[in-house]
PDB file of C-alpha atoms in Angstrom:
ATOM      1  CA  MET A   1      -0.017   0.026   0.017  1.00  0.00           C
ATOM      2  CA  SER A   2       1.476   3.406  -0.942  1.00  0.00           C
ATOM      3  CA  SER A   3       1.037   6.449   1.182  1.00  0.00           C
ATOM      4  CA  ARG A   4       0.640  10.001  -0.090  1.00  0.00           C
ATOM      5  CA  VAL A   5       3.531  12.316  -0.825  1.00  0.00           C
ATOM      6  CA  ARG A   6       4.186  14.606   2.127  1.00  0.00           C
ATOM      7  CA  VAL A   7       5.243  18.155   1.378  1.00  0.00           C
ATOM      8  CA  VAL A   8       6.234  20.925   3.808  1.00  0.00           C
ATOM      9  CA  VAL A   9       5.482  24.316   2.420  1.00  0.00           C
ATOM     10  CA  ALA A  10       7.399  27.045   4.146  1.00  0.00           C
ATOM     11  CA  LYS A  11       7.959  30.809   4.217  1.00  0.00           C
ATOM     12  CA  PRO A  12      11.512  31.346   5.460  1.00  0.00           C
ATOM     13  CA  GLY A  13      12.797  34.726   6.617  1.00  0.00           C
ATOM     14  CA  LEU A  14      11.103  37.976   7.247  1.00  0.00           C
ATOM     15  CA  ASP A  15       8.973  38.059   4.120  1.00  0.00           C
ATOM     16  CA  GLY A  16       5.294  38.510   5.102  1.00  0.00           C
ATOM     17  CA  HIS A  17       3.618  37.700   1.829  1.00  0.00           C
ATOM     18  CA  ASP A  18       2.188  34.177   1.901  1.00  0.00           C
ATOM     19  CA  ARG A  19      -0.636  34.152  -0.563  1.00  0.00           C
ATOM     20  CA  GLY A  20       1.421  32.299  -3.194  1.00  0.00           C
ATOM     21  CA  ALA A  21       2.579  29.710  -0.647  1.00  0.00           C
ATOM     22  CA  LYS A  22      -1.026  29.150   0.428  1.00  0.00           C
ATOM     23  CA  VAL A  23      -2.194  28.783  -3.129  1.00  0.00           C
ATOM     24  CA  VAL A  24       0.528  26.217  -3.869  1.00  0.00           C
ATOM     25  CA  ALA A  25      -0.229  24.336  -0.618  1.00  0.00           C
ATOM     26  CA  ARG A  26      -3.916  24.144  -1.550  1.00  0.00           C
ATOM     27  CA  ALA A  27      -3.149  22.951  -5.068  1.00  0.00           C
ATOM     28  CA  LEU A  28      -0.868  20.208  -3.797  1.00  0.00           C
ATOM     29  CA  ARG A  29      -3.428  19.209  -1.176  1.00  0.00           C
ATOM     30  CA  ASP A  30      -6.222  19.170  -3.820  1.00  0.00           C
ATOM     31  CA  ALA A  31      -3.988  16.900  -5.935  1.00  0.00           C
ATOM     32  CA  GLY A  32      -3.969  14.345  -3.128  1.00  0.00           C
ATOM     33  CA  MET A  33      -0.745  15.168  -1.333  1.00  0.00           C
ATOM     34  CA  GLU A  34      -0.352  15.682   2.394  1.00  0.00           C
ATOM     35  CA  VAL A  35       0.747  19.284   2.973  1.00  0.00           C
ATOM     36  CA  ILE A  36       2.101  20.822   6.154  1.00  0.00           C
ATOM     37  CA  TYR A  37       2.197  24.666   5.875  1.00  0.00           C
ATOM     38  CA  THR A  38       4.506  26.147   8.429  1.00  0.00           C
ATOM     39  CA  GLY A  39       3.284  29.702   8.399  1.00  0.00           C
ATOM     40  CA  LEU A  40       5.198  32.934   8.147  1.00  0.00           C
ATOM     41  CA  HIS A  41       8.636  33.933   9.443  1.00  0.00           C
ATOM     42  CA  GLN A  42      10.198  30.468   9.768  1.00  0.00           C
ATOM     43  CA  THR A  43      13.885  29.967  10.262  1.00  0.00           C
ATOM     44  CA  PRO A  44      15.712  27.398   8.128  1.00  0.00           C
ATOM     45  CA  GLU A  45      16.211  25.414  11.367  1.00  0.00           C
ATOM     46  CA  GLN A  46      12.488  25.297  12.058  1.00  0.00           C
ATOM     47  CA  ILE A  47      11.698  24.328   8.497  1.00  0.00           C
ATOM     48  CA  VAL A  48      14.196  21.414   8.504  1.00  0.00           C
ATOM     49  CA  GLU A  49      13.029  20.230  11.934  1.00  0.00           C
ATOM     50  CA  THR A  50       9.391  20.269  10.679  1.00  0.00           C
ATOM     51  CA  ALA A  51      10.408  18.341   7.591  1.00  0.00           C
ATOM     52  CA  ILE A  52      12.167  15.687   9.589  1.00  0.00           C
ATOM     53  CA  GLN A  53       9.492  15.404  12.258  1.00  0.00           C
ATOM     54  CA  GLU A  54       6.742  15.167   9.629  1.00  0.00           C
ATOM     55  CA  ASP A  55       8.705  12.597   7.595  1.00  0.00           C
ATOM     56  CA  ALA A  56       8.375  14.867   4.605  1.00  0.00           C
ATOM     57  CA  ASP A  57       9.288  13.802   1.045  1.00  0.00           C
ATOM     58  CA  ALA A  58       9.827  17.366  -0.086  1.00  0.00           C
ATOM     59  CA  VAL A  59      10.162  20.979   1.121  1.00  0.00           C
ATOM     60  CA  GLY A  60       8.764  23.829  -0.933  1.00  0.00           C
ATOM     61  CA  LEU A  61      10.151  27.254  -0.017  1.00  0.00           C
ATOM     62  CA  SER A  62       8.502  30.479  -1.037  1.00  0.00           C
ATOM     63  CA  VAL A  63      10.902  33.466  -1.000  1.00  0.00           C
ATOM     64  CA  LEU A  64       9.977  36.963  -2.131  1.00  0.00           C
ATOM     65  CA  SER A  65      12.341  38.928   0.102  1.00  0.00           C
ATOM     66  CA  GLY A  66      15.493  38.685  -1.995  1.00  0.00           C
ATOM     67  CA  ALA A  67      17.190  36.461   0.580  1.00  0.00           C
ATOM     68  CA  HIS A  68      16.781  33.307  -1.486  1.00  0.00           C
ATOM     69  CA  MET A  69      20.454  32.453  -1.838  1.00  0.00           C
ATOM     70  CA  THR A  70      21.027  32.625   1.942  1.00  0.00           C
ATOM     71  CA  LEU A  71      17.767  30.836   2.864  1.00  0.00           C
ATOM     72  CA  PHE A  72      17.923  28.021   0.308  1.00  0.00           C
ATOM     73  CA  ARG A  73      21.613  27.436   1.077  1.00  0.00           C
ATOM     74  CA  ARG A  74      21.000  27.183   4.807  1.00  0.00           C
ATOM     75  CA  VAL A  75      18.045  24.731   4.419  1.00  0.00           C
ATOM     76  CA  ILE A  76      20.262  22.505   2.168  1.00  0.00           C
ATOM     77  CA  GLU A  77      23.130  22.683   4.686  1.00  0.00           C
ATOM     78  CA  LEU A  78      20.886  21.747   7.544  1.00  0.00           C
ATOM     79  CA  LEU A  79      19.407  18.840   5.635  1.00  0.00           C
ATOM     80  CA  ASP A  80      22.936  17.675   4.889  1.00  0.00           C
ATOM     81  CA  GLU A  81      23.861  17.955   8.602  1.00  0.00           C
ATOM     82  CA  ARG A  82      20.809  15.899   9.529  1.00  0.00           C
ATOM     83  CA  ASP A  83      21.497  13.228   6.858  1.00  0.00           C
ATOM     84  CA  ALA A  84      18.134  14.107   5.223  1.00  0.00           C
ATOM     85  CA  ARG A  85      19.124  14.979   1.651  1.00  0.00           C
ATOM     86  CA  ASP A  86      16.557  12.497   0.437  1.00  0.00           C
ATOM     87  CA  ILE A  87      14.073  15.308   1.135  1.00  0.00           C
ATOM     88  CA  VAL A  88      13.628  17.081  -2.185  1.00  0.00           C
ATOM     89  CA  VAL A  89      13.914  20.897  -1.966  1.00  0.00           C
ATOM     90  CA  PHE A  90      12.076  23.069  -4.472  1.00  0.00           C
ATOM     91  CA  GLY A  91      10.763  26.599  -4.336  1.00  0.00           C
ATOM     92  CA  GLY A  92       9.532  29.691  -5.963  1.00  0.00           C
ATOM     93  CA  GLY A  93       9.187  33.348  -5.656  1.00  0.00           C
ATOM     94  CA  ILE A  94      10.860  36.457  -6.967  1.00  0.00           C
ATOM     95  CA  ILE A  95      14.172  34.856  -7.948  1.00  0.00           C
ATOM     96  CA  PRO A  96      16.347  36.307 -10.744  1.00  0.00           C
ATOM     97  CA  ASP A  97      17.124  33.952 -13.625  1.00  0.00           C
ATOM     98  CA  ALA A  98      20.826  34.662 -13.054  1.00  0.00           C
ATOM     99  CA  ASP A  99      20.577  32.932  -9.644  1.00  0.00           C
ATOM    100  CA  LEU A 100      18.960  29.765 -10.927  1.00  0.00           C
ATOM    101  CA  PRO A 101      22.188  27.938 -11.888  1.00  0.00           C
ATOM    102  CA  GLU A 102      23.714  28.548  -8.435  1.00  0.00           C
ATOM    103  CA  LEU A 103      20.559  27.332  -6.681  1.00  0.00           C
ATOM    104  CA  THR A 104      20.613  24.210  -8.810  1.00  0.00           C
ATOM    105  CA  GLN A 105      24.332  23.687  -7.934  1.00  0.00           C
ATOM    106  CA  LEU A 106      23.448  24.032  -4.246  1.00  0.00           C
ATOM    107  CA  GLY A 107      20.966  21.196  -4.539  1.00  0.00           C
ATOM    108  CA  VAL A 108      17.655  22.914  -5.134  1.00  0.00           C
ATOM    109  CA  ALA A 109      15.725  20.569  -7.429  1.00  0.00           C
ATOM    110  CA  LYS A 110      13.441  23.149  -9.112  1.00  0.00           C
ATOM    111  CA  ILE A 111      12.554  26.838  -8.883  1.00  0.00           C
ATOM    112  CA  PHE A 112       9.187  28.103 -10.036  1.00  0.00           C
ATOM    113  CA  THR A 113       9.321  31.753 -11.050  1.00  0.00           C
ATOM    114  CA  PRO A 114       6.341  34.144 -11.396  1.00  0.00           C
ATOM    115  CA  GLY A 115       3.884  32.944 -13.950  1.00  0.00           C
ATOM    116  CA  ALA A 116       4.288  29.240 -13.088  1.00  0.00           C
ATOM    117  CA  THR A 117       0.911  27.533 -12.902  1.00  0.00           C
ATOM    118  CA  THR A 118      -0.231  25.449  -9.942  1.00  0.00           C
ATOM    119  CA  GLN A 119      -0.808  22.638 -12.354  1.00  0.00           C
ATOM    120  CA  SER A 120       2.856  22.707 -13.492  1.00  0.00           C
ATOM    121  CA  ILE A 121       3.971  22.600  -9.813  1.00  0.00           C
ATOM    122  CA  VAL A 122       1.669  19.745  -9.032  1.00  0.00           C
ATOM    123  CA  GLU A 123       2.883  17.783 -12.076  1.00  0.00           C
ATOM    124  CA  TRP A 124       6.549  18.480 -11.282  1.00  0.00           C
ATOM    125  CA  VAL A 125       6.148  17.251  -7.669  1.00  0.00           C
ATOM    126  CA  ARG A 126       4.289  14.090  -8.872  1.00  0.00           C
ATOM    127  CA  GLU A 127       7.117  13.379 -11.408  1.00  0.00           C
ATOM    128  CA  ASN A 128      10.086  14.259  -9.197  1.00  0.00           C
ATOM    129  CA  VAL A 129       9.246  13.389  -5.667  1.00  0.00           C
ATOM    130  CA  ALA A 130       9.318   9.674  -4.949  1.00  0.00           C
ATOM    131  CA  GLN A 131       6.031   8.197  -3.735  1.00  0.00           C
ATOM    132  CA  PRO A 132       6.813   6.309  -0.561  1.00  0.00           C
ATOM    133  CA  VAL A 133       5.700   2.758  -0.116  1.00  0.00           C
ATOM    134  CA  SER A 134       4.697   1.602   3.324  1.00  0.00           C
TER     135      SER A 134
END
């Protein structure tokens, strides 16, 4: 019997705009995934702890503040420290195209920039996050 994909959707840092994160969380939930939304102003440490405690398959970060390089890097570092790099990290927000290669090099699996549809996000998660078998 397979269980549903579990995704933590998080808003790291001081950015207070979470409408996009909530829309994505709802779309993933409506597509049959289990979604844990952490709320605003989460530290990378809180996000990684939640992902591990919730046995998440993926973490989706929403960053609009311009601190994406620092925040994504720290989440990846903490997952490495906790031996949890099997958790897929993806994200979206206001992220310049010039930063995408470096984020990929850091280990971010996918970045969705403005204009991405919820359907494209759902399809990507379905295709790129392993469905656990229990």
